[in-house]
Amino acid sequence: MAPAPVAVSPLIKFGRYSALLLGIAYGSRHHKTLQKKEDVILARKEKMKAEEEKKKAAAQESKSEGSIFD
Amino acid sequence: MAKAAQKLVGLGTRLGTSLVTQGPKVAGEAVQWSRPRLSKFWYYARVELTPPMPSDIPAISNGFSKIIASARTGKFMNLTVKQESWVNTLICAEVAFWFFIGEQIGRRSFIGYNIKSDYEPASYI
């Protein structure tokens, strides 16, 4: 017959499942923190890009405003 | 071109008919194959993998106090290396592995954190 199942000590079971829950909590919390940091960086990049676009559009405008041959 | 299309259509019809005729049989065979293995899994899991119940709390606190007492009195230095210390080390390692599996579940990825960003890794193709 197959070897009998071992009666695992409750302390070990408690340790295992609490480690599992702690790991899940830590994983999701760390992911959230990293995502927040990345969102700040992305927002700053978007702002920079928007400002550059505005400056480029303003430069285009001023360049094609009037020529000396008119 | 037309010949390739014909071959594709033939392949499609053959797949479709084989799915309809053999599908239930293959599914039944898979269930048959997995049944003894599942029963073996449950035979062990029902005893070894159950989460701790509130009725285990006295045993848990007993175990904790035993560990603390043996650390305080220095009794842990009398453990044998092969039978007890090595086995205890492996048990601690297993508990640590459960933590890392939990972290993988929490971050929803096996290898590393998938953060949404505009970073494009270098592609060498």
PDB file of C-alpha atoms in Angstrom:
ATOM      1  CA  MET A   1       0.000   0.000   0.000  1.00  0.00           C
ATOM      2  CA  ALA A   2       1.149   3.578  -0.532  1.00  0.00           C
ATOM      3  CA  PRO A   3       2.992   5.283   2.331  1.00  0.00           C
ATOM      4  CA  ALA A   4       0.589   6.761   4.850  1.00  0.00           C
ATOM      5  CA  PRO A   5       0.136  10.528   4.860  1.00  0.00           C
ATOM      6  CA  VAL A   6       2.208  12.303   7.481  1.00  0.00           C
ATOM      7  CA  ALA A   7       0.409  14.242  10.198  1.00  0.00           C
ATOM      8  CA  VAL A   8       2.051  17.627   9.740  1.00  0.00           C
ATOM      9  CA  SER A   9       2.538  19.562  12.972  1.00  0.00           C
ATOM     10  CA  PRO A  10       0.063  22.449  13.283  1.00  0.00           C
ATOM     11  CA  LEU A  11       2.922  24.880  13.863  1.00  0.00           C
ATOM     12  CA  ILE A  12       4.341  24.094  10.428  1.00  0.00           C
ATOM     13  CA  LYS A  13       0.907  24.389   8.815  1.00  0.00           C
ATOM     14  CA  PHE A  14       0.351  27.715  10.521  1.00  0.00           C
ATOM     15  CA  GLY A  15       3.782  28.899   9.368  1.00  0.00           C
ATOM     16  CA  ARG A  16       3.166  27.788   5.771  1.00  0.00           C
ATOM     17  CA  TYR A  17      -0.190  29.440   5.322  1.00  0.00           C
ATOM     18  CA  SER A  18       0.772  32.613   7.117  1.00  0.00           C
ATOM     19  CA  ALA A  19       3.878  32.814   4.911  1.00  0.00           C
ATOM     20  CA  LEU A  20       1.627  32.386   1.863  1.00  0.00           C
ATOM     21  CA  LEU A  21      -0.732  35.160   2.941  1.00  0.00           C
ATOM     22  CA  LEU A  22       2.151  37.444   3.875  1.00  0.00           C
ATOM     23  CA  GLY A  23       3.707  36.814   0.483  1.00  0.00           C
ATOM     24  CA  ILE A  24       0.497  37.646  -1.371  1.00  0.00           C
ATOM     25  CA  ALA A  25       0.076  40.837   0.645  1.00  0.00           C
ATOM     26  CA  TYR A  26       3.711  41.856   0.122  1.00  0.00           C
ATOM     27  CA  GLY A  27       3.595  41.111  -3.604  1.00  0.00           C
ATOM     28  CA  SER A  28       0.493  43.151  -4.279  1.00  0.00           C
ATOM     29  CA  ARG A  29       1.655  46.010  -2.016  1.00  0.00           C
ATOM     30  CA  HIS A  30       5.086  46.213  -3.658  1.00  0.00           C
ATOM     31  CA  HIS A  31       3.478  46.122  -7.104  1.00  0.00           C
ATOM     32  CA  LYS A  32       1.209  49.005  -6.128  1.00  0.00           C
ATOM     33  CA  THR A  33       4.106  51.103  -4.833  1.00  0.00           C
ATOM     34  CA  LEU A  34       6.179  50.541  -7.961  1.00  0.00           C
ATOM     35  CA  GLN A  35       3.208  51.318 -10.193  1.00  0.00           C
ATOM     36  CA  LYS A  36       2.604  54.570  -8.329  1.00  0.00           C
ATOM     37  CA  LYS A  37       6.216  55.666  -8.780  1.00  0.00           C
ATOM     38  CA  GLU A  38       6.052  54.817 -12.468  1.00  0.00           C
ATOM     39  CA  ASP A  39       2.818  56.781 -12.844  1.00  0.00           C
ATOM     40  CA  VAL A  40       4.512  59.890 -11.442  1.00  0.00           C
ATOM     41  CA  ILE A  41       7.370  59.531 -13.941  1.00  0.00           C
ATOM     42  CA  LEU A  42       4.962  58.950 -16.833  1.00  0.00           C
ATOM     43  CA  ALA A  43       2.894  62.010 -15.879  1.00  0.00           C
ATOM     44  CA  ARG A  44       6.028  64.160 -15.842  1.00  0.00           C
ATOM     45  CA  LYS A  45       7.065  62.815 -19.270  1.00  0.00           C
ATOM     46  CA  GLU A  46       3.616  63.574 -20.669  1.00  0.00           C
ATOM     47  CA  LYS A  47       3.826  67.124 -19.360  1.00  0.00           C
ATOM     48  CA  MET A  48       7.264  67.613 -20.911  1.00  0.00           C
ATOM     49  CA  LYS A  49       6.017  66.277 -24.227  1.00  0.00           C
ATOM     50  CA  ALA A  50       2.965  68.533 -24.179  1.00  0.00           C
ATOM     51  CA  GLU A  51       5.132  71.578 -23.441  1.00  0.00           C
ATOM     52  CA  GLU A  52       7.540  70.679 -26.228  1.00  0.00           C
ATOM     53  CA  GLU A  53       4.662  70.272 -28.669  1.00  0.00           C
ATOM     54  CA  LYS A  54       3.352  73.687 -27.690  1.00  0.00           C
ATOM     55  CA  LYS A  55       6.783  75.266 -28.120  1.00  0.00           C
ATOM     56  CA  LYS A  56       7.237  73.604 -31.507  1.00  0.00           C
ATOM     57  CA  ALA A  57       3.796  74.754 -32.629  1.00  0.00           C
ATOM     58  CA  ALA A  58       4.599  78.296 -31.449  1.00  0.00           C
ATOM     59  CA  ALA A  59       7.949  78.187 -33.338  1.00  0.00           C
ATOM     60  CA  GLN A  60       6.159  77.004 -36.524  1.00  0.00           C
ATOM     61  CA  GLU A  61       3.647  79.805 -36.155  1.00  0.00           C
ATOM     62  CA  SER A  62       6.250  82.498 -35.702  1.00  0.00           C
ATOM     63  CA  LYS A  63       8.351  81.130 -38.581  1.00  0.00           C
ATOM     64  CA  SER A  64       5.532  81.143 -41.127  1.00  0.00           C
ATOM     65  CA  GLU A  65       3.965  84.353 -39.896  1.00  0.00           C
ATOM     66  CA  GLY A  66       5.436  86.715 -42.416  1.00  0.00           C
ATOM     67  CA  SER A  67       8.205  86.644 -44.971  1.00  0.00           C
ATOM     68  CA  ILE A  68      10.213  89.606 -46.210  1.00  0.00           C
ATOM     69  CA  PHE A  69       9.103  88.957 -49.790  1.00  0.00           C
ATOM     70  CA  ASP A  70       5.490  89.914 -49.144  1.00  0.00           C
TER      71      ASP A  70
ATOM     72  CA  MET B   1      -2.296  29.800 -54.622  1.00  0.00           C
ATOM     73  CA  ALA B   2      -5.622  28.092 -55.167  1.00  0.00           C
ATOM     74  CA  LYS B   3      -4.042  24.768 -54.336  1.00  0.00           C
ATOM     75  CA  ALA B   4      -2.740  26.111 -51.022  1.00  0.00           C
ATOM     76  CA  ALA B   5      -6.195  27.439 -50.195  1.00  0.00           C
ATOM     77  CA  GLN B   6      -7.671  24.064 -51.050  1.00  0.00           C
ATOM     78  CA  LYS B   7      -5.220  22.327 -48.743  1.00  0.00           C
ATOM     79  CA  LEU B   8      -6.064  24.731 -45.917  1.00  0.00           C
ATOM     80  CA  VAL B   9      -9.768  24.101 -46.337  1.00  0.00           C
ATOM     81  CA  GLY B  10      -9.158  20.343 -46.322  1.00  0.00           C
ATOM     82  CA  LEU B  11      -7.115  20.629 -43.132  1.00  0.00           C
ATOM     83  CA  GLY B  12      -9.842  22.675 -41.523  1.00  0.00           C
ATOM     84  CA  THR B  13     -12.585  20.198 -42.336  1.00  0.00           C
ATOM     85  CA  ARG B  14     -10.468  17.285 -41.145  1.00  0.00           C
ATOM     86  CA  LEU B  15      -9.768  19.061 -37.852  1.00  0.00           C
ATOM     87  CA  GLY B  16     -13.435  19.871 -37.429  1.00  0.00           C
ATOM     88  CA  THR B  17     -14.641  16.328 -38.048  1.00  0.00           C
ATOM     89  CA  SER B  18     -11.948  14.811 -35.837  1.00  0.00           C
ATOM     90  CA  LEU B  19     -12.874  17.238 -33.059  1.00  0.00           C
ATOM     91  CA  VAL B  20     -16.519  16.254 -33.255  1.00  0.00           C
ATOM     92  CA  THR B  21     -15.957  12.523 -33.526  1.00  0.00           C
ATOM     93  CA  GLN B  22     -12.902  12.037 -31.292  1.00  0.00           C
ATOM     94  CA  GLY B  23     -13.376  14.973 -28.930  1.00  0.00           C
ATOM     95  CA  PRO B  24     -15.713  13.344 -26.394  1.00  0.00           C
ATOM     96  CA  LYS B  25     -13.669  10.143 -26.464  1.00  0.00           C
ATOM     97  CA  VAL B  26     -10.404  11.966 -25.776  1.00  0.00           C
ATOM     98  CA  ALA B  27     -12.031  14.008 -23.026  1.00  0.00           C
ATOM     99  CA  GLY B  28     -13.378  10.830 -21.435  1.00  0.00           C
ATOM    100  CA  GLU B  29      -9.958   9.222 -21.611  1.00  0.00           C
ATOM    101  CA  ALA B  30      -8.380  12.275 -19.984  1.00  0.00           C
ATOM    102  CA  VAL B  31     -10.871  12.073 -17.128  1.00  0.00           C
ATOM    103  CA  GLN B  32     -10.150   8.358 -16.729  1.00  0.00           C
ATOM    104  CA  TRP B  33      -6.424   9.005 -16.683  1.00  0.00           C
ATOM    105  CA  SER B  34      -6.645  11.766 -14.117  1.00  0.00           C
ATOM    106  CA  ARG B  35      -9.071  10.086 -11.733  1.00  0.00           C
ATOM    107  CA  PRO B  36      -6.634   7.759  -9.874  1.00  0.00           C
ATOM    108  CA  ARG B  37      -4.000  10.494  -9.764  1.00  0.00           C
ATOM    109  CA  LEU B  38      -6.462  13.013  -8.367  1.00  0.00           C
ATOM    110  CA  SER B  39      -7.630  10.532  -5.738  1.00  0.00           C
ATOM    111  CA  LYS B  40      -4.022   9.965  -4.727  1.00  0.00           C
ATOM    112  CA  PHE B  41      -3.515  13.731  -4.476  1.00  0.00           C
ATOM    113  CA  TRP B  42      -6.590  14.143  -2.278  1.00  0.00           C
ATOM    114  CA  TYR B  43      -5.546  11.164  -0.138  1.00  0.00           C
ATOM    115  CA  TYR B  44      -2.409  13.039   0.890  1.00  0.00           C
ATOM    116  CA  ALA B  45      -3.644  16.622   0.673  1.00  0.00           C
ATOM    117  CA  ARG B  46      -6.566  16.037   3.006  1.00  0.00           C
ATOM    118  CA  VAL B  47      -4.115  15.192   5.814  1.00  0.00           C
ATOM    119  CA  GLU B  48      -1.004  17.169   4.969  1.00  0.00           C
ATOM    120  CA  LEU B  49      -2.091  20.335   3.174  1.00  0.00           C
ATOM    121  CA  THR B  50      -5.108  21.461   5.170  1.00  0.00           C
ATOM    122  CA  PRO B  51      -4.934  25.015   6.497  1.00  0.00           C
ATOM    123  CA  PRO B  52      -4.611  25.337  10.278  1.00  0.00           C
ATOM    124  CA  MET B  53      -7.936  25.256  12.129  1.00  0.00           C
ATOM    125  CA  PRO B  54      -8.795  27.317  15.239  1.00  0.00           C
ATOM    126  CA  SER B  55      -8.777  24.029  17.147  1.00  0.00           C
ATOM    127  CA  ASP B  56      -5.034  23.864  16.532  1.00  0.00           C
ATOM    128  CA  ILE B  57      -4.254  27.087  18.407  1.00  0.00           C
ATOM    129  CA  PRO B  58      -3.105  25.380  21.660  1.00  0.00           C
ATOM    130  CA  ALA B  59      -0.814  23.072  19.703  1.00  0.00           C
ATOM    131  CA  ILE B  60       0.590  26.042  17.799  1.00  0.00           C
ATOM    132  CA  SER B  61       1.310  28.052  20.929  1.00  0.00           C
ATOM    133  CA  ASN B  62       2.837  24.930  22.508  1.00  0.00           C
ATOM    134  CA  GLY B  63       5.170  24.533  19.577  1.00  0.00           C
ATOM    135  CA  PHE B  64       6.179  28.186  19.763  1.00  0.00           C
ATOM    136  CA  SER B  65       6.914  28.069  23.477  1.00  0.00           C
ATOM    137  CA  LYS B  66       8.932  24.872  23.008  1.00  0.00           C
ATOM    138  CA  ILE B  67      11.084  26.565  20.393  1.00  0.00           C
ATOM    139  CA  ILE B  68      11.581  29.651  22.552  1.00  0.00           C
ATOM    140  CA  ALA B  69      12.403  27.541  25.611  1.00  0.00           C
ATOM    141  CA  SER B  70      14.954  25.479  23.716  1.00  0.00           C
ATOM    142  CA  ALA B  71      16.545  28.651  22.383  1.00  0.00           C
ATOM    143  CA  ARG B  72      16.658  30.194  25.859  1.00  0.00           C
ATOM    144  CA  THR B  73      18.125  27.153  27.639  1.00  0.00           C
ATOM    145  CA  GLY B  74      20.528  26.338  24.822  1.00  0.00           C
ATOM    146  CA  LYS B  75      18.967  22.903  24.325  1.00  0.00           C
ATOM    147  CA  PHE B  76      18.959  23.361  20.574  1.00  0.00           C
ATOM    148  CA  MET B  77      22.706  22.780  20.549  1.00  0.00           C
ATOM    149  CA  ASN B  78      22.054  19.153  21.516  1.00  0.00           C
ATOM    150  CA  LEU B  79      20.153  18.379  18.315  1.00  0.00           C
ATOM    151  CA  THR B  80      21.752  15.884  15.975  1.00  0.00           C
ATOM    152  CA  VAL B  81      22.915  17.280  12.662  1.00  0.00           C
ATOM    153  CA  LYS B  82      21.627  14.547  10.365  1.00  0.00           C
ATOM    154  CA  GLN B  83      18.255  13.723  11.872  1.00  0.00           C
ATOM    155  CA  GLU B  84      17.000  16.953  13.290  1.00  0.00           C
ATOM    156  CA  SER B  85      18.938  20.079  12.313  1.00  0.00           C
ATOM    157  CA  TRP B  86      19.003  19.232   8.628  1.00  0.00           C
ATOM    158  CA  VAL B  87      15.309  18.356   8.587  1.00  0.00           C
ATOM    159  CA  ASN B  88      14.488  21.566  10.470  1.00  0.00           C
ATOM    160  CA  THR B  89      16.515  23.560   7.964  1.00  0.00           C
ATOM    161  CA  LEU B  90      14.595  22.003   5.091  1.00  0.00           C
ATOM    162  CA  ILE B  91      11.292  22.770   6.797  1.00  0.00           C
ATOM    163  CA  CYS B  92      12.288  26.421   7.246  1.00  0.00           C
ATOM    164  CA  ALA B  93      13.323  26.565   3.592  1.00  0.00           C
ATOM    165  CA  GLU B  94       9.940  25.160   2.569  1.00  0.00           C
ATOM    166  CA  VAL B  95       8.101  27.786   4.605  1.00  0.00           C
ATOM    167  CA  ALA B  96      10.232  30.466   2.911  1.00  0.00           C
ATOM    168  CA  PHE B  97       9.310  29.030  -0.499  1.00  0.00           C
ATOM    169  CA  TRP B  98       5.613  29.382   0.353  1.00  0.00           C
ATOM    170  CA  PHE B  99       6.297  33.092   0.958  1.00  0.00           C
ATOM    171  CA  PHE B 100       7.852  33.494  -2.496  1.00  0.00           C
ATOM    172  CA  ILE B 101       4.975  31.630  -4.170  1.00  0.00           C
ATOM    173  CA  GLY B 102       2.617  34.013  -2.372  1.00  0.00           C
ATOM    174  CA  GLU B 103       4.629  36.958  -3.682  1.00  0.00           C
ATOM    175  CA  GLN B 104       4.296  35.636  -7.222  1.00  0.00           C
ATOM    176  CA  ILE B 105       0.535  35.373  -6.752  1.00  0.00           C
ATOM    177  CA  GLY B 106       0.351  38.882  -5.334  1.00  0.00           C
ATOM    178  CA  ARG B 107       2.307  40.493  -8.129  1.00  0.00           C
ATOM    179  CA  ARG B 108       0.462  38.371 -10.737  1.00  0.00           C
ATOM    180  CA  SER B 109       3.627  37.387 -12.589  1.00  0.00           C
ATOM    181  CA  PHE B 110       6.120  34.578 -12.288  1.00  0.00           C
ATOM    182  CA  ILE B 111       9.255  36.553 -13.046  1.00  0.00           C
ATOM    183  CA  GLY B 112       9.345  40.138 -11.859  1.00  0.00           C
ATOM    184  CA  TYR B 113       6.821  42.926 -11.587  1.00  0.00           C
ATOM    185  CA  ASN B 114       4.927  43.950 -14.734  1.00  0.00           C
ATOM    186  CA  ILE B 115       4.614  47.719 -14.377  1.00  0.00           C
ATOM    187  CA  LYS B 116       2.769  49.655 -17.076  1.00  0.00           C
ATOM    188  CA  SER B 117       5.239  52.096 -18.521  1.00  0.00           C
ATOM    189  CA  ASP B 118       6.565  53.356 -21.844  1.00  0.00           C
ATOM    190  CA  TYR B 119       9.857  51.533 -21.422  1.00  0.00           C
ATOM    191  CA  GLU B 120      10.700  49.456 -24.476  1.00  0.00           C
ATOM    192  CA  PRO B 121      13.360  46.807 -23.818  1.00  0.00           C
ATOM    193  CA  ALA B 122      16.068  46.374 -26.460  1.00  0.00           C
ATOM    194  CA  SER B 123      15.091  43.844 -29.110  1.00  0.00           C
ATOM    195  CA  TYR B 124      17.874  42.124 -30.967  1.00  0.00           C
ATOM    196  CA  ILE B 125      15.877  40.807 -33.906  1.00  0.00           C
TER     197      ILE B 125
END
